[in-house]
Tab-separated table of C-alpha atoms in Angstrom:
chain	number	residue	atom	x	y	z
A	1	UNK	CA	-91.332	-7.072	84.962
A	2	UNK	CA	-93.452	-9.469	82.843
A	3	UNK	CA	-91.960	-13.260	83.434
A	4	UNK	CA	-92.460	-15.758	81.340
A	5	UNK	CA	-91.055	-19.157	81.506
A	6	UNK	CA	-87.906	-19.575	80.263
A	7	UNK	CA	-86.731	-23.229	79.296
A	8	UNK	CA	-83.350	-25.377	79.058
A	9	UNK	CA	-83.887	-29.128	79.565
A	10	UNK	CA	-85.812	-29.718	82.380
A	11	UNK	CA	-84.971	-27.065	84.121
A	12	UNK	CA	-87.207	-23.636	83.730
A	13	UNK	CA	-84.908	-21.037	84.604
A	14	UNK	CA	-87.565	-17.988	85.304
A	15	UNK	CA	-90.235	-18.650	88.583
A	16	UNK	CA	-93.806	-16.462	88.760
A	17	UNK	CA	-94.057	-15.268	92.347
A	18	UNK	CA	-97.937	-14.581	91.839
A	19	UNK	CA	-98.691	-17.774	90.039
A	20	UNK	CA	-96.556	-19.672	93.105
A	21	UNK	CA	-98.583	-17.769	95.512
A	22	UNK	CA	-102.293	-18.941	93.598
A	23	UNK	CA	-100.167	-22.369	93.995
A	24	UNK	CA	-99.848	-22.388	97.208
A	25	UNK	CA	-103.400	-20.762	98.164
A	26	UNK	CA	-104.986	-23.844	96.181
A	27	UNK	CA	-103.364	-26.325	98.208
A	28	UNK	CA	-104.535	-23.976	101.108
A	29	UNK	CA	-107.728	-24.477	100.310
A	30	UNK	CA	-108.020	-28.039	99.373
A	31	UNK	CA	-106.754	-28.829	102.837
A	32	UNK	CA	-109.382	-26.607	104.735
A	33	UNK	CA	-112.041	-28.522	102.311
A	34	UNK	CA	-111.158	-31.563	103.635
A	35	UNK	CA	-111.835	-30.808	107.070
A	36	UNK	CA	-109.687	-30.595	110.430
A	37	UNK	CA	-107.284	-33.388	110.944
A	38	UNK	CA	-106.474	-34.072	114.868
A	39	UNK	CA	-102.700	-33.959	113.734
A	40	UNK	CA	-99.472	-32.214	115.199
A	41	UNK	CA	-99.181	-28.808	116.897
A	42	UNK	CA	-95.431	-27.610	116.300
A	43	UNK	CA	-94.156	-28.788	113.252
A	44	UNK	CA	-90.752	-29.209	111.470
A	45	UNK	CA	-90.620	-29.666	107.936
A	46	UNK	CA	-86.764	-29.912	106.605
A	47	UNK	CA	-87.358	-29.339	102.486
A	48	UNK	CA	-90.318	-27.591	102.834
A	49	UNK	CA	-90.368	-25.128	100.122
A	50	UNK	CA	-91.779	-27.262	96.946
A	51	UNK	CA	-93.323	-30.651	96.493
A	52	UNK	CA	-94.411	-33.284	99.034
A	53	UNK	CA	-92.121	-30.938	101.866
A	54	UNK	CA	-94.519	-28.123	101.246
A	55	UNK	CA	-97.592	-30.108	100.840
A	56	UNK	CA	-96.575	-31.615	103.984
A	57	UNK	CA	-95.915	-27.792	105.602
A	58	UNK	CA	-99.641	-26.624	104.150
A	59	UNK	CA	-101.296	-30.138	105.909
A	60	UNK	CA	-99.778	-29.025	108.896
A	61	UNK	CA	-100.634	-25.605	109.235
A	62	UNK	CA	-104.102	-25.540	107.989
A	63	UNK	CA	-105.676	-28.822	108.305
A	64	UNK	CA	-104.279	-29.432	112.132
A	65	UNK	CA	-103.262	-25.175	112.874
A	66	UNK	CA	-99.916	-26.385	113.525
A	67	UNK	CA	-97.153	-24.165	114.037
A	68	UNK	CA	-94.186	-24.557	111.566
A	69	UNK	CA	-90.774	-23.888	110.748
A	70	UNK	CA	-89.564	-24.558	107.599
A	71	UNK	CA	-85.745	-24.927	106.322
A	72	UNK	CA	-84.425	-24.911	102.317
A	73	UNK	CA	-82.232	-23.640	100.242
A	74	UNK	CA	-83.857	-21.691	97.809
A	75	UNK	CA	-82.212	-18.800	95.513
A	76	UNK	CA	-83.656	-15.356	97.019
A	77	UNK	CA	-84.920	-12.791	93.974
A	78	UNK	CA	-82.389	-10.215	92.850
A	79	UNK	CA	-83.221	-6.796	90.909
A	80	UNK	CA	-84.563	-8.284	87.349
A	81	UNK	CA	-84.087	-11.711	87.937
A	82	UNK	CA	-86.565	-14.001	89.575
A	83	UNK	CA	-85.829	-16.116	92.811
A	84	UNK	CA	-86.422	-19.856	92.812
A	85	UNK	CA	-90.496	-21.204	93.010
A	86	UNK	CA	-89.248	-22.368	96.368
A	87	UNK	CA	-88.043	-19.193	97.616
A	88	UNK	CA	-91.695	-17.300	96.643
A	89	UNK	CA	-93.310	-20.360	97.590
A	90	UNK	CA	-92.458	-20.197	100.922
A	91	UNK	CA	-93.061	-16.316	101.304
A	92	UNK	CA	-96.703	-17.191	99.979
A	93	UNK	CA	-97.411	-19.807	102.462
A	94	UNK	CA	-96.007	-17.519	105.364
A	95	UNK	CA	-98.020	-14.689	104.392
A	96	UNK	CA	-101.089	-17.082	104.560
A	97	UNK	CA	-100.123	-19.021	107.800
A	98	UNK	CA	-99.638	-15.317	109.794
A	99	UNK	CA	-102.638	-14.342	107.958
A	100	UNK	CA	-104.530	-16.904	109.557
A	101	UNK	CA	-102.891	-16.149	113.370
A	102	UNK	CA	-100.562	-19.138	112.622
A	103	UNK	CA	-97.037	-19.342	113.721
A	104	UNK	CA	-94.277	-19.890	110.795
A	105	UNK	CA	-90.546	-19.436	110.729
A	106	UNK	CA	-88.039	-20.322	107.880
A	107	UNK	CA	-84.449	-21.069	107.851
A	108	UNK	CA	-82.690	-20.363	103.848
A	109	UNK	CA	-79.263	-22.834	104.489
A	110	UNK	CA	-77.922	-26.134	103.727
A	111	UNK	CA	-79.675	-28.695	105.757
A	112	UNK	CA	-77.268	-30.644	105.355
A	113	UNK	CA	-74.450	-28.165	107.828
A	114	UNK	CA	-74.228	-28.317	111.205
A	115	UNK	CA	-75.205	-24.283	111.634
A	116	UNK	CA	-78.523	-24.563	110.159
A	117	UNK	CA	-79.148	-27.284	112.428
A	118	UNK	CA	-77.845	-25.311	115.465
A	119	UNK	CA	-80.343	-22.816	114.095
A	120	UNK	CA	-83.121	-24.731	114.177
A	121	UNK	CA	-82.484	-26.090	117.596
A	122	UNK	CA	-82.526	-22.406	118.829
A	123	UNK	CA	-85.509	-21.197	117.134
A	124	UNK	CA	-87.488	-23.983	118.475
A	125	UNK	CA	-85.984	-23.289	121.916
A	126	UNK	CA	-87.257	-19.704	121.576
A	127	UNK	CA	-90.167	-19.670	120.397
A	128	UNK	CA	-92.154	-23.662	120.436
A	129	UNK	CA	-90.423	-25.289	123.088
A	130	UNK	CA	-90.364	-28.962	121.373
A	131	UNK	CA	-91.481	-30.033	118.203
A	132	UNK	CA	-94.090	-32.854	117.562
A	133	UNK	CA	-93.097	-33.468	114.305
A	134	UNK	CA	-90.145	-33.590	111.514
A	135	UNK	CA	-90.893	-33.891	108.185
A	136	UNK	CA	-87.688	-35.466	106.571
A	137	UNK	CA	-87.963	-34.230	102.843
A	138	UNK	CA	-84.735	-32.969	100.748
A	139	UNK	CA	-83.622	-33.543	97.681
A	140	UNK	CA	-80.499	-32.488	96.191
A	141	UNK	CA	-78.035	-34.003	94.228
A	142	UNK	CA	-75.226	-33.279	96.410
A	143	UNK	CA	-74.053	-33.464	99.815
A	144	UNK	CA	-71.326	-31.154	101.324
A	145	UNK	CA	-70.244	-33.387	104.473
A	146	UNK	CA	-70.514	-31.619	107.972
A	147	UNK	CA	-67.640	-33.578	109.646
A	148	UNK	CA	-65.129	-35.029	106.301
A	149	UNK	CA	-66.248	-31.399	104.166
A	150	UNK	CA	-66.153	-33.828	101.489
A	151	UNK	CA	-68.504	-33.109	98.681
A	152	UNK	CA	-70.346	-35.998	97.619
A	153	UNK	CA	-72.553	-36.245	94.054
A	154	UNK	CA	-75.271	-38.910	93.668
A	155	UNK	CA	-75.902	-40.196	90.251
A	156	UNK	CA	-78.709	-41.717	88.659
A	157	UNK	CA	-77.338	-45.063	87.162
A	158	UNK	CA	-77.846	-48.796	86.969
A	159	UNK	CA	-76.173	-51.496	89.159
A	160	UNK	CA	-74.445	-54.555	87.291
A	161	UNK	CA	-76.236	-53.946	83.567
A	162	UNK	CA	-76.231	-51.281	81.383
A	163	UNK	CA	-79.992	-49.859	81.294
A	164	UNK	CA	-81.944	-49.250	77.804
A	165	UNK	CA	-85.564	-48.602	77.461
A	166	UNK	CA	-87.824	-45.677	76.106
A	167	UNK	CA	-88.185	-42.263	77.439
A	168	UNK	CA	-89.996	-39.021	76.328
A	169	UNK	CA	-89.114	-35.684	75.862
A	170	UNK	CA	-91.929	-34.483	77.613
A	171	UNK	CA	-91.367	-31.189	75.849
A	172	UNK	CA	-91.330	-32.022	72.417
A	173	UNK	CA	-93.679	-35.258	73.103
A	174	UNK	CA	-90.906	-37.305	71.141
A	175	UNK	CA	-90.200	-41.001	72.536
A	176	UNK	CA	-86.718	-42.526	71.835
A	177	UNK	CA	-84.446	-44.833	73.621
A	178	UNK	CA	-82.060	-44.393	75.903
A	179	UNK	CA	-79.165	-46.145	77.407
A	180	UNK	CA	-77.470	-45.839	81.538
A	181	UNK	CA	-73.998	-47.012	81.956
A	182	UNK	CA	-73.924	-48.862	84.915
A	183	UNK	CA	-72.661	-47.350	88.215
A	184	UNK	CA	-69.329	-48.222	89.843
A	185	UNK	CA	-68.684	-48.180	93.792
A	186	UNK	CA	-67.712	-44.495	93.670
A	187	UNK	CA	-71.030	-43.938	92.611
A	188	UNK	CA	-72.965	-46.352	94.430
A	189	UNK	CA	-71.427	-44.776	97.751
A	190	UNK	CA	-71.712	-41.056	96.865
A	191	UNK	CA	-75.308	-41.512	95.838
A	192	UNK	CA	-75.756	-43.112	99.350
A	193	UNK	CA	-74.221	-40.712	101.612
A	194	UNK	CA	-76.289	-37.622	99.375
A	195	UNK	CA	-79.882	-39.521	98.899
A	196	UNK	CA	-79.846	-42.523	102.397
A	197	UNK	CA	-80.760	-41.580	105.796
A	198	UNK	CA	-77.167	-40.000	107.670
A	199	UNK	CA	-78.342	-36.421	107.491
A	200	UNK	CA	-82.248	-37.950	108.550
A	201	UNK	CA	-80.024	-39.368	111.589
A	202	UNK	CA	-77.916	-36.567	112.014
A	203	UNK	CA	-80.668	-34.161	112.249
A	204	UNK	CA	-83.035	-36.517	114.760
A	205	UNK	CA	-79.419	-37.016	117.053
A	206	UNK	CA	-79.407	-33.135	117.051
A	207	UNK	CA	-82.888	-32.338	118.171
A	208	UNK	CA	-83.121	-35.162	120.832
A	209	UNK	CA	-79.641	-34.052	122.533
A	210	UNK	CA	-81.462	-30.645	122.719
A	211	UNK	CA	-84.126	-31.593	124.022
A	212	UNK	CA	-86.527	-30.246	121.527
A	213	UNK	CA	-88.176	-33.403	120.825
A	214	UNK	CA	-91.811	-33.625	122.701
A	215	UNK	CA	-93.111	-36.917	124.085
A	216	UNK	CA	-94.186	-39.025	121.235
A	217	UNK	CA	-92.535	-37.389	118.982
A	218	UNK	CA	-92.974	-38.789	114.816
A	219	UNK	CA	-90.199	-38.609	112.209
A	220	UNK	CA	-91.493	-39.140	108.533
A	221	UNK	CA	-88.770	-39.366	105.657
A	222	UNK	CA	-90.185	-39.828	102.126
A	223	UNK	CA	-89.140	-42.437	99.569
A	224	UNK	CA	-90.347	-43.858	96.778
A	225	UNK	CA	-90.308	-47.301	95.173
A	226	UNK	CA	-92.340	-47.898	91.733
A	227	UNK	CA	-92.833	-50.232	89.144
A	228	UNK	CA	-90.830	-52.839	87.407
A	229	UNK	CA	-90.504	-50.824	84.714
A	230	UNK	CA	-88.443	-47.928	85.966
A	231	UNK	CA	-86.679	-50.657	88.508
A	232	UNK	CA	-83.301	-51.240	86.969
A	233	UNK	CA	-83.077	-47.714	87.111
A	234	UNK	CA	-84.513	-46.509	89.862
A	235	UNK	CA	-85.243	-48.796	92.532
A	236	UNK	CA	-82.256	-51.903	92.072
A	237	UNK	CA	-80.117	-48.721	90.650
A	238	UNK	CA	-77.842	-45.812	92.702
A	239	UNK	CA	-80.898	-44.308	93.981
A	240	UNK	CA	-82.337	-47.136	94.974
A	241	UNK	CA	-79.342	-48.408	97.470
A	242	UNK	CA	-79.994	-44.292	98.938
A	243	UNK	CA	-83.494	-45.745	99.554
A	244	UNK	CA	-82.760	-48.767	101.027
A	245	UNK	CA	-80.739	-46.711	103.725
A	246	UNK	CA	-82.967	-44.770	104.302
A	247	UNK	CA	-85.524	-47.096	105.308
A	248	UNK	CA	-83.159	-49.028	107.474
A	249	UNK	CA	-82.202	-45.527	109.407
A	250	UNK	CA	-86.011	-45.501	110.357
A	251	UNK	CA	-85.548	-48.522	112.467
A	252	UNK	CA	-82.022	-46.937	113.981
A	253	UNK	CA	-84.112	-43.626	114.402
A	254	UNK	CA	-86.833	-45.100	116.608
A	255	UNK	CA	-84.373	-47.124	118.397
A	256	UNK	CA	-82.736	-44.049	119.894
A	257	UNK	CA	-86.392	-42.286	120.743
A	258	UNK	CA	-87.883	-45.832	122.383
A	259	UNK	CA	-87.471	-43.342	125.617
A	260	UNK	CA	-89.707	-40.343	124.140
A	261	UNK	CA	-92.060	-43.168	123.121
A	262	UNK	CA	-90.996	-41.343	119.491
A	263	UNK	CA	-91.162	-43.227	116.191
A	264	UNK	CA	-89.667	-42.727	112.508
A	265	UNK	CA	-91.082	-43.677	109.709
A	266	UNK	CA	-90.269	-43.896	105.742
A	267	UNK	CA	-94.027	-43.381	103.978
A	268	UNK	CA	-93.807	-44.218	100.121
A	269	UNK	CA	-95.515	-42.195	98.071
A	270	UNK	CA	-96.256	-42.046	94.622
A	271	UNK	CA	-94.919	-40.945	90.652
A	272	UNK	CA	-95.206	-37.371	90.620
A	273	UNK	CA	-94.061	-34.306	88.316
A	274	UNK	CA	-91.217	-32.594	90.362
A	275	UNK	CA	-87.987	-31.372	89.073
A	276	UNK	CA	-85.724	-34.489	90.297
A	277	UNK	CA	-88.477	-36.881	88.719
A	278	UNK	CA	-87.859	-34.954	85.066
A	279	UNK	CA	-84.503	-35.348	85.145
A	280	UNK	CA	-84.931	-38.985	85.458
A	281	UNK	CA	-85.082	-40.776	82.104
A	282	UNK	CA	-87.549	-43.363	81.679
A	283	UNK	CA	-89.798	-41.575	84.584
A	284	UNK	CA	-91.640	-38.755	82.290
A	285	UNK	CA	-92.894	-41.299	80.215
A	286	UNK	CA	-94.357	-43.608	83.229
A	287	UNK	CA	-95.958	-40.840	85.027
A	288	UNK	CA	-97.252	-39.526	81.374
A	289	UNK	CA	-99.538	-42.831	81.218
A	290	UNK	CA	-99.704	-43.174	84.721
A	291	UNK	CA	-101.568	-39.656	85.171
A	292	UNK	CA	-104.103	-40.934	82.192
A	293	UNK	CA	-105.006	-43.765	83.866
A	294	UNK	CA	-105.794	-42.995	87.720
A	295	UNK	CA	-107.803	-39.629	85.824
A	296	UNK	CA	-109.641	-42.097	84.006
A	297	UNK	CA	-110.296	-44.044	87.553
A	298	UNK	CA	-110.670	-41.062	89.554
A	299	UNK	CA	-107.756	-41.723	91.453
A	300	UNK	CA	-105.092	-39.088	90.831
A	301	UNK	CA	-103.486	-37.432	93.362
A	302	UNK	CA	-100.811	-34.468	93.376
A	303	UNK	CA	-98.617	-34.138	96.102
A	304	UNK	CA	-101.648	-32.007	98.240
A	305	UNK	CA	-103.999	-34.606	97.852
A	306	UNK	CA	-101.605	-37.512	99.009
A	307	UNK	CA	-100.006	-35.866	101.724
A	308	UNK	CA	-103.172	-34.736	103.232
A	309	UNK	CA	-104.320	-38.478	102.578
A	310	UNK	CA	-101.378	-39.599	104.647
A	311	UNK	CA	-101.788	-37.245	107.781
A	312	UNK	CA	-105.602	-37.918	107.403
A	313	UNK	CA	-105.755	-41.899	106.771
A	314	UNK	CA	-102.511	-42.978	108.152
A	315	UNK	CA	-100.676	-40.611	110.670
A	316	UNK	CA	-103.689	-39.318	112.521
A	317	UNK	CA	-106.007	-40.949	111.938
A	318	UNK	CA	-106.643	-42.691	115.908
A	319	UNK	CA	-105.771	-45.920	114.885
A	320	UNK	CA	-102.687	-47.854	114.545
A	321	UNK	CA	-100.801	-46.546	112.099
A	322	UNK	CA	-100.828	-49.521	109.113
A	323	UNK	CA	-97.347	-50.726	107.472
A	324	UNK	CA	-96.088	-53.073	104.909
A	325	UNK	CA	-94.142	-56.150	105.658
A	326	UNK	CA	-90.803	-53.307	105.909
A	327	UNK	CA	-92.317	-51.335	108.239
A	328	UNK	CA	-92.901	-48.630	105.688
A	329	UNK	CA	-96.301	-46.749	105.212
A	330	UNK	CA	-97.479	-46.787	101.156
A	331	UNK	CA	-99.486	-43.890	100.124
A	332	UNK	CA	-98.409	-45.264	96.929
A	333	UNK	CA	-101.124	-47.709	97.593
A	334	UNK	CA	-103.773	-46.888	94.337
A	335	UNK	CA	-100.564	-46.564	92.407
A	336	UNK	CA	-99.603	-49.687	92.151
A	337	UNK	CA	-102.820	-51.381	92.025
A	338	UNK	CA	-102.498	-54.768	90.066
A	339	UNK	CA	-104.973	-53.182	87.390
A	340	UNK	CA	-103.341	-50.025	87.079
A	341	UNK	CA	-99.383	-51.404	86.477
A	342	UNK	CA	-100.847	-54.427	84.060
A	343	UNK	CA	-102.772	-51.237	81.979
A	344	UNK	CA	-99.401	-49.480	82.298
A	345	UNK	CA	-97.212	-52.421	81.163
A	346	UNK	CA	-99.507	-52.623	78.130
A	347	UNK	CA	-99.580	-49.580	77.201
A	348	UNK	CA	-95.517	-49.125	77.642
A	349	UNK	CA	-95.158	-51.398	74.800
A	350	UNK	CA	-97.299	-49.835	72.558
A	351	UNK	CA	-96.121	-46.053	73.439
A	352	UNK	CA	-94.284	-44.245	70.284
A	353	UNK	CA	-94.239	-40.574	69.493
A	354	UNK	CA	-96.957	-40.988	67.355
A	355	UNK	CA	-99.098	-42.856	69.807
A	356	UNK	CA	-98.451	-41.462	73.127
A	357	UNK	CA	-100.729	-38.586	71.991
A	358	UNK	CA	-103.804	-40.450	73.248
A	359	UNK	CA	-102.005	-43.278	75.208
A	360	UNK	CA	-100.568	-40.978	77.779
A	361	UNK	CA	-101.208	-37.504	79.793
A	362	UNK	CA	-98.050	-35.368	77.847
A	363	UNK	CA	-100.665	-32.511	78.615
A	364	UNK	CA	-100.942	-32.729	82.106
A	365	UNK	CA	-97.650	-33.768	82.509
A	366	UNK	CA	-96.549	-30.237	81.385
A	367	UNK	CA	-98.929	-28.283	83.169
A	368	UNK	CA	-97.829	-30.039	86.124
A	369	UNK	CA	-94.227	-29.086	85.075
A	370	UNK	CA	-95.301	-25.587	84.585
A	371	UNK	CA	-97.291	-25.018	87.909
A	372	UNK	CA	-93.895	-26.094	89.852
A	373	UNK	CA	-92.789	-23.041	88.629
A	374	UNK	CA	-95.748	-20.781	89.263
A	375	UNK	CA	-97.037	-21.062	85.119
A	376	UNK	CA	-100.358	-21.872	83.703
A	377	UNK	CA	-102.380	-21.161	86.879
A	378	UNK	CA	-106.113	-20.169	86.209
A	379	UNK	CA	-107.101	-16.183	87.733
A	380	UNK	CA	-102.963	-15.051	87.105
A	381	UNK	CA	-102.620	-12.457	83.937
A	382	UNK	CA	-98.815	-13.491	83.066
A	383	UNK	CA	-98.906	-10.284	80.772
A	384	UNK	CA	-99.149	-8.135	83.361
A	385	UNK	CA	-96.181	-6.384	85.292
A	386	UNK	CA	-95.248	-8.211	88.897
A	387	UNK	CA	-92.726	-7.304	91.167
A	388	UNK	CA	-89.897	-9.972	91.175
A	389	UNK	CA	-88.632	-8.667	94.660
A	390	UNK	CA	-91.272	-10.811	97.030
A	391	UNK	CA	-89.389	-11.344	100.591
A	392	UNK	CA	-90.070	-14.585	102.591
A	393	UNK	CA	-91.408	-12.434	105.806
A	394	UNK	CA	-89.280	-14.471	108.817
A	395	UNK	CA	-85.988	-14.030	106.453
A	396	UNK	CA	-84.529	-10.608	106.856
């Protein structure tokens, strides 16, 4: 069939299994051109099918010749109907890993269950032994509770205030205001028990009772924290409070592997185009002058480049491992450089529909948007006829 990308909100419906492959072979091959990294050998990455999880699955594998398993929940292809990026973005990066004599496994389930954790603890017992390290990475919006089978939502809202500001339709390029109620307790709670660090906890309590955790073992969750702009939304709003757990559970995390001589870690990265980030308002039009300004100072990063910056400069790098007064590593670090937040503040004020055409990045914002799907990739004819029905390889 010929695919095209198929729109409603931010959302594209419709995923290109070649263009997700060409995706996932240029992330390949940024990471061999950086050179060998003297990283981990037998990697878990939980959320490893799109966005920093993958990036993070790619740096493994090829700059460091790890051996991976991967686990997410991804919708498999049926006859005349693509499957998720996720789903072909994964077979792609098998295909290359055994191509290359490399180990990799995935697991399609809810991290979030007990049996796909159970899973995981016997495929590493088969076939690696121990892992050295777990990449933390999910994101979904909600949470079916192992032990209460409770299903919990998260929401994206203030705390105390209602929120207005601008936003953009990063679609249509038009900037308007919006307004957030403010979130009540319900909320507040839900959000935490989808978006904190439980499952992070759950799933490190898991592996060490099983003793598939090697000696010196690293946990890495990802969070984010941002500017003052987005803050009354983002970081003092639901999602926010999810943060702030999970950054405490990094300090309960390497508590319980003090005996391993293991250690967890939250590394903050930066503003990037993923599906979550589009949904939230205010956010499109921050990373839409944030991508025009660290272009125009040659300091843009997608999540390839940062990830492979964090295994590279921070993680592995021989040295102590630097963090912030919170304990938390910032790969956000050229983000939120003083000169790029007070050209970012200034340029917020002046950004209209009208002016945001050459004040911000729309453009790259929606190529980004596009190639998350496997669209507008240089060397793929979308004309021509591909087969929708690509199979992850481990995944019967």
């Amino acid at each position: 069939m010929v695919i095209e990308p198929r729109m409603r909100g931010f959302i594209c419906l419709t995923a290109h299994p070649v263009g997700c492959e060409q995706n996932v072979k240029n992330q390949i091959a940024y990471v061999k051109s950086k050179g060998e990294i003297n990283g981990p050998k037998r990697v878990l990455v939980i959320g490893a099918s799109t966005g920093f999880g993958l990036a993070s699955r790619i740096t493994s594998a090829f700059g460091s010749n790890a051996s991976t398993i991967g686990v997410f929940f991804e919708k498999p292809p049926m006859e005349g109907k693509t499957a998720s990026p996720g789903w072909y973005n994964s077979a792609a990066f098998e295909k290359e890993a055994h191509k290359a004599g490399l180990y990799a496994k995935s697991i399609n389930g809810d991290a979030f269950s007990n049996e796909v954790k159970q899973q995981v603890v016997d495929m590493i017992k088969s076939d690696l032994g121990q892992v050295d390290l777990i990449i933390y990475s999910l994101a979904s919006p909600v949470r079916l509770h192992p032990e209460t089978g409770v299903l919990h939502r998260s929401t994206l809202k203030p705390i105390g205030n209602k929120f207005t500001n601008k936003t953009v339709d990063f679609h249509t390029g038009k900037v308007s205001e919006v307004s957030i109620e403010p979130a009540n307790e319900e909320d507040i709670a839900n959000t935490v028990v989808v978006m904190g660090g439980e499952d992070w906890s759950m799933w490190m309590d898991a592996l060490k009772k099983a003793d598939v955790l090697a000696e010196n073992a690293k946990t890495i969750a990802y969070s984010y924290i941002g500017p003052e702009v987005t803050e009354a939304v983002y970081r003092k709003g639901t999602i926010g409070r999810a943060k702030d757990h999970l950054e405490a559970t990094a300090f309960e995390i390497s508590d319980k592997l003090k005996d391993i001589h293991g250690k967890a870690y939250v590394s903050v990265n930066k503003a990037l185009v993923t599906q979550a980030s589009s949904a939230i308002p205010v956010i499109p039009l921050y990373i839409s002058l944030l991508y025009k300004i660290m272009k125009a100072e040659g300091i843009h990063e997608g999540c390839i480049e940062q990830i492979q910056r964090l295994y590279a400069d921070r993680l592995y790098s021989g040295e102590t491992i630097p963090t912030d007064d919170k304990g938390r590593i910032r790969i956000d670090d050229w983000e939120m450089r003083e000169d790029v937040q007070s050209q970012i503040a200034k340029l917020w004020d002046e950004s209209t529909t009208e002016t945001l055409v050459e004040l911000g990045d729309l453009a790259g914002y929606k190529q980004d948007f596009l190639n998350l799907f496997g669209f507008g990739f240089d060397g793929v004819d979308y004309l021509a006829d591909v087969d929708e029905m690509v199979q992850v390889p481990s995944i019967e």
